[in-house]
Amino acid sequence: MFLQRSAVAVARRAAVAPVAPAVRRSFAASVIRRDAKNVESHATVGQKVKSFEEVRTEQDLLGPGAAPGTVPTDLDQSTGLERLEILGKMQGVDIFDMRPLDASRKGTLDNPIVVKSAGDEQYAGCTGSPADSHIVTWLGMSRERPIERCPECGSVYKMDYVGPEDDGHGHHDHHHGYEEPKTFADFVKPQYW
């Protein structure tokens, strides 16, 4: 009885098992490929890593890559903004200003909590004053509408644009027919602000 059931199980496994390829790639083929002389290296092994102060152009933000046969580090293979961030951290500079916002006080219209932004829009999460007095409420600010008030606690946040003055596209003078939707704040009398 036991033999009969195990024979059925073996036959069932054999029916659904994938067919093995006739020829598998051997380990020796990998070694031959690694030692091939016609493989071009995209990285210059002896290239010096530039410091944060030496970065001037986008070409300076391309990593040298790793030496052949080694595993690259983040510094070797990072490019662009990631590389700028790593080089800045090595010099002790936090280029993206990742410090948390001031949660020790409640922002008012006269003294709002300032949120710096290098882009046209910025989102900030309010947890209330004192901190963690309500769940996170995400507030969206833009260059056209830089001040936002938290609907939970009433704290006011203001976006301070620190990016380039002109993005080179010239699209800020017209909105392609888009008009921002009205909110309740648009209908409040000015004397109540």
CSV table of C-alpha atoms in Angstrom, one decimal:
chain,number,residue,atom,x,y,z
A,1,MET,CA,0.0,0.0,0.0
A,2,PHE,CA,2.8,2.4,1.0
A,3,LEU,CA,4.8,1.6,-2.1
A,4,GLN,CA,1.8,2.1,-4.3
A,5,ARG,CA,1.1,5.6,-2.9
A,6,SER,CA,4.8,6.7,-3.2
A,7,ALA,CA,4.9,5.5,-6.8
A,8,VAL,CA,1.9,7.6,-7.7
A,9,ALA,CA,3.5,10.6,-6.0
A,10,VAL,CA,6.8,10.1,-7.9
A,11,ALA,CA,4.9,9.9,-11.2
A,12,ARG,CA,2.9,13.0,-10.4
A,13,ARG,CA,6.1,15.0,-9.6
A,14,ALA,CA,7.8,13.8,-12.8
A,15,ALA,CA,4.8,14.9,-14.8
A,16,VAL,CA,4.9,18.5,-13.5
A,17,ALA,CA,8.6,19.0,-13.1
A,18,PRO,CA,10.2,21.3,-15.7
A,19,VAL,CA,12.4,19.7,-18.3
A,20,ALA,CA,16.1,20.4,-17.6
A,21,PRO,CA,18.0,22.0,-20.5
A,22,ALA,CA,20.2,19.6,-22.5
A,23,VAL,CA,23.3,21.7,-22.1
A,24,ARG,CA,23.9,23.9,-19.0
A,25,ARG,CA,26.4,26.8,-19.0
A,26,SER,CA,29.5,25.6,-17.3
A,27,PHE,CA,31.5,27.4,-14.7
A,28,ALA,CA,34.5,27.3,-17.0
A,29,ALA,CA,32.7,29.5,-19.5
A,30,SER,CA,32.2,32.2,-16.9
A,31,VAL,CA,35.9,32.2,-16.1
A,32,ILE,CA,36.8,32.4,-19.8
A,33,ARG,CA,34.4,35.4,-20.3
A,34,ARG,CA,35.8,37.2,-17.2
A,35,ASP,CA,39.3,36.9,-18.6
A,36,ALA,CA,38.4,38.0,-22.1
A,37,LYS,CA,40.7,40.7,-23.4
A,38,ASN,CA,38.2,42.5,-25.7
A,39,VAL,CA,35.9,43.7,-22.9
A,40,GLU,CA,36.1,47.4,-22.5
A,41,SER,CA,36.1,49.0,-19.1
A,42,HIS,CA,33.9,52.1,-18.8
A,43,ALA,CA,35.6,53.2,-15.7
A,44,THR,CA,39.0,54.7,-15.3
A,45,VAL,CA,40.5,52.8,-12.3
A,46,GLY,CA,43.0,55.5,-11.4
A,47,GLN,CA,40.5,58.4,-11.5
A,48,LYS,CA,40.6,60.6,-8.4
A,49,VAL,CA,37.4,61.0,-6.5
A,50,LYS,CA,36.5,64.7,-6.4
A,51,SER,CA,35.5,66.4,-3.2
A,52,PHE,CA,32.3,68.3,-2.6
A,53,GLU,CA,34.1,71.6,-3.1
A,54,GLU,CA,35.6,70.5,-6.5
A,55,VAL,CA,32.2,69.7,-8.1
A,56,ARG,CA,31.5,72.3,-10.8
A,57,THR,CA,29.6,70.6,-13.7
A,58,GLU,CA,27.4,67.6,-14.2
A,59,GLN,CA,30.4,65.6,-15.5
A,60,ASP,CA,32.0,65.9,-12.0
A,61,LEU,CA,29.0,63.9,-10.6
A,62,LEU,CA,29.9,60.8,-12.6
A,63,GLY,CA,31.6,58.1,-10.5
A,64,PRO,CA,34.7,56.4,-11.6
A,65,GLY,CA,33.2,52.9,-11.2
A,66,ALA,CA,34.9,49.9,-9.6
A,67,ALA,CA,38.1,48.2,-10.7
A,68,PRO,CA,37.5,45.1,-12.8
A,69,GLY,CA,36.8,42.1,-10.6
A,70,THR,CA,35.7,44.1,-7.5
A,71,VAL,CA,32.3,45.1,-6.1
A,72,PRO,CA,31.7,48.8,-6.4
A,73,THR,CA,30.8,50.9,-3.3
A,74,ASP,CA,28.1,53.6,-3.3
A,75,LEU,CA,30.8,56.2,-3.9
A,76,ASP,CA,32.1,54.3,-6.9
A,77,GLN,CA,28.8,53.8,-8.7
A,78,SER,CA,26.6,56.7,-7.6
A,79,THR,CA,25.9,59.5,-10.1
A,80,GLY,CA,24.0,62.8,-10.1
A,81,LEU,CA,22.2,64.1,-7.0
A,82,GLU,CA,22.9,60.8,-5.1
A,83,ARG,CA,26.6,61.4,-5.7
A,84,LEU,CA,26.3,65.0,-4.6
A,85,GLU,CA,24.6,64.0,-1.4
A,86,ILE,CA,27.2,61.4,-0.6
A,87,LEU,CA,30.1,63.8,-1.3
A,88,GLY,CA,28.3,66.4,0.9
A,89,LYS,CA,27.8,64.0,3.8
A,90,MET,CA,31.5,63.1,3.6
A,91,GLN,CA,32.4,66.8,4.1
A,92,GLY,CA,29.7,67.2,6.8
A,93,VAL,CA,27.2,69.2,4.6
A,94,ASP,CA,23.6,68.2,4.5
A,95,ILE,CA,22.7,69.5,1.0
A,96,PHE,CA,19.0,68.5,1.2
A,97,ASP,CA,18.5,70.0,4.7
A,98,MET,CA,16.8,66.9,6.1
A,99,ARG,CA,16.4,68.3,9.6
A,100,PRO,CA,12.8,68.0,11.0
A,101,LEU,CA,10.7,71.2,11.1
A,102,ASP,CA,10.3,73.2,14.2
A,103,ALA,CA,7.6,71.4,16.2
A,104,SER,CA,8.2,73.3,19.5
A,105,ARG,CA,5.7,76.0,18.7
A,106,LYS,CA,2.5,76.6,16.8
A,107,GLY,CA,2.9,78.6,13.6
A,108,THR,CA,0.9,81.8,13.2
A,109,LEU,CA,0.3,84.1,10.2
A,110,ASP,CA,2.7,86.6,11.7
A,111,ASN,CA,5.3,84.0,12.6
A,112,PRO,CA,4.8,80.9,10.4
A,113,ILE,CA,6.9,77.7,10.5
A,114,VAL,CA,9.2,78.1,7.5
A,115,VAL,CA,9.6,75.2,5.0
A,116,LYS,CA,12.5,75.6,2.5
A,117,SER,CA,11.9,74.3,-1.0
A,118,ALA,CA,14.1,74.1,-4.2
A,119,GLY,CA,11.1,73.2,-6.3
A,120,ASP,CA,7.8,74.7,-7.3
A,121,GLU,CA,5.8,72.6,-4.8
A,122,GLN,CA,6.6,71.3,-1.3
A,123,TYR,CA,4.7,69.0,1.0
A,124,ALA,CA,5.0,69.2,4.8
A,125,GLY,CA,3.6,66.9,7.4
A,126,CYS,CA,2.0,68.6,10.5
A,127,THR,CA,1.8,66.5,13.7
A,128,GLY,CA,0.4,69.3,15.8
A,129,SER,CA,1.8,71.4,18.7
A,130,PRO,CA,2.9,70.0,21.0
A,131,ALA,CA,4.5,67.4,18.7
A,132,ASP,CA,2.4,64.3,18.0
A,133,SER,CA,-0.8,65.8,19.3
A,134,HIS,CA,-2.7,64.6,16.2
A,135,ILE,CA,-2.0,62.2,13.2
A,136,VAL,CA,0.1,63.5,10.4
A,137,THR,CA,-1.8,65.9,8.1
A,138,TRP,CA,0.0,66.6,4.8
A,139,LEU,CA,-0.1,70.1,3.6
A,140,GLY,CA,0.8,71.2,0.0
A,141,MET,CA,2.4,74.5,-0.6
A,142,SER,CA,3.4,76.0,-4.0
A,143,ARG,CA,5.1,79.2,-5.3
A,144,GLU,CA,1.7,80.6,-6.2
A,145,ARG,CA,0.2,79.7,-2.8
A,146,PRO,CA,3.1,79.6,-0.3
A,147,ILE,CA,1.1,79.7,3.0
A,148,GLU,CA,-1.0,76.7,4.3
A,149,ARG,CA,-2.8,76.2,7.6
A,150,CYS,CA,-3.3,72.8,9.2
A,151,PRO,CA,-7.0,72.0,9.5
A,152,GLU,CA,-6.4,70.0,12.7
A,153,CYS,CA,-4.4,72.4,14.9
A,154,GLY,CA,-4.4,75.6,13.0
A,155,SER,CA,-0.6,75.8,12.7
A,156,VAL,CA,0.6,77.9,9.8
A,157,TYR,CA,3.4,76.9,7.4
A,158,LYS,CA,5.1,79.0,4.8
A,159,MET,CA,7.2,77.8,1.9
A,160,ASP,CA,10.4,79.7,1.4
A,161,TYR,CA,11.6,79.1,-2.2
A,162,VAL,CA,15.4,78.7,-2.4
A,163,GLY,CA,15.7,77.3,-5.9
A,164,PRO,CA,16.8,79.1,-9.1
A,165,GLU,CA,14.8,82.2,-10.0
A,166,ASP,CA,14.2,81.2,-13.6
A,167,ASP,CA,13.9,77.6,-14.6
A,168,GLY,CA,14.5,78.5,-18.3
A,169,HIS,CA,11.1,77.3,-19.6
A,170,GLY,CA,9.2,80.5,-19.2
A,171,HIS,CA,6.0,78.7,-18.2
A,172,HIS,CA,5.2,80.8,-15.1
A,173,ASP,CA,3.4,83.5,-17.0
A,174,HIS,CA,0.4,81.4,-18.1
A,175,HIS,CA,-1.3,78.3,-16.7
A,176,HIS,CA,-2.5,76.6,-19.9
A,177,GLY,CA,-6.2,77.1,-18.9
A,178,TYR,CA,-5.7,75.6,-15.4
A,179,GLU,CA,-7.2,77.5,-12.5
A,180,GLU,CA,-6.6,76.4,-8.9
A,181,PRO,CA,-9.9,75.3,-7.2
A,182,LYS,CA,-11.4,77.6,-4.7
A,183,THR,CA,-11.2,76.7,-1.0
A,184,PHE,CA,-13.1,78.1,2.0
A,185,ALA,CA,-10.1,80.4,2.7
A,186,ASP,CA,-10.9,82.3,-0.6
A,187,PHE,CA,-14.3,83.3,0.8
A,188,VAL,CA,-13.3,84.4,4.3
A,189,LYS,CA,-13.4,88.2,4.8
A,190,PRO,CA,-9.9,89.8,5.1
A,191,GLN,CA,-10.7,91.3,8.6
A,192,TYR,CA,-11.0,87.7,10.0
A,193,TRP,CA,-7.5,86.8,9.0
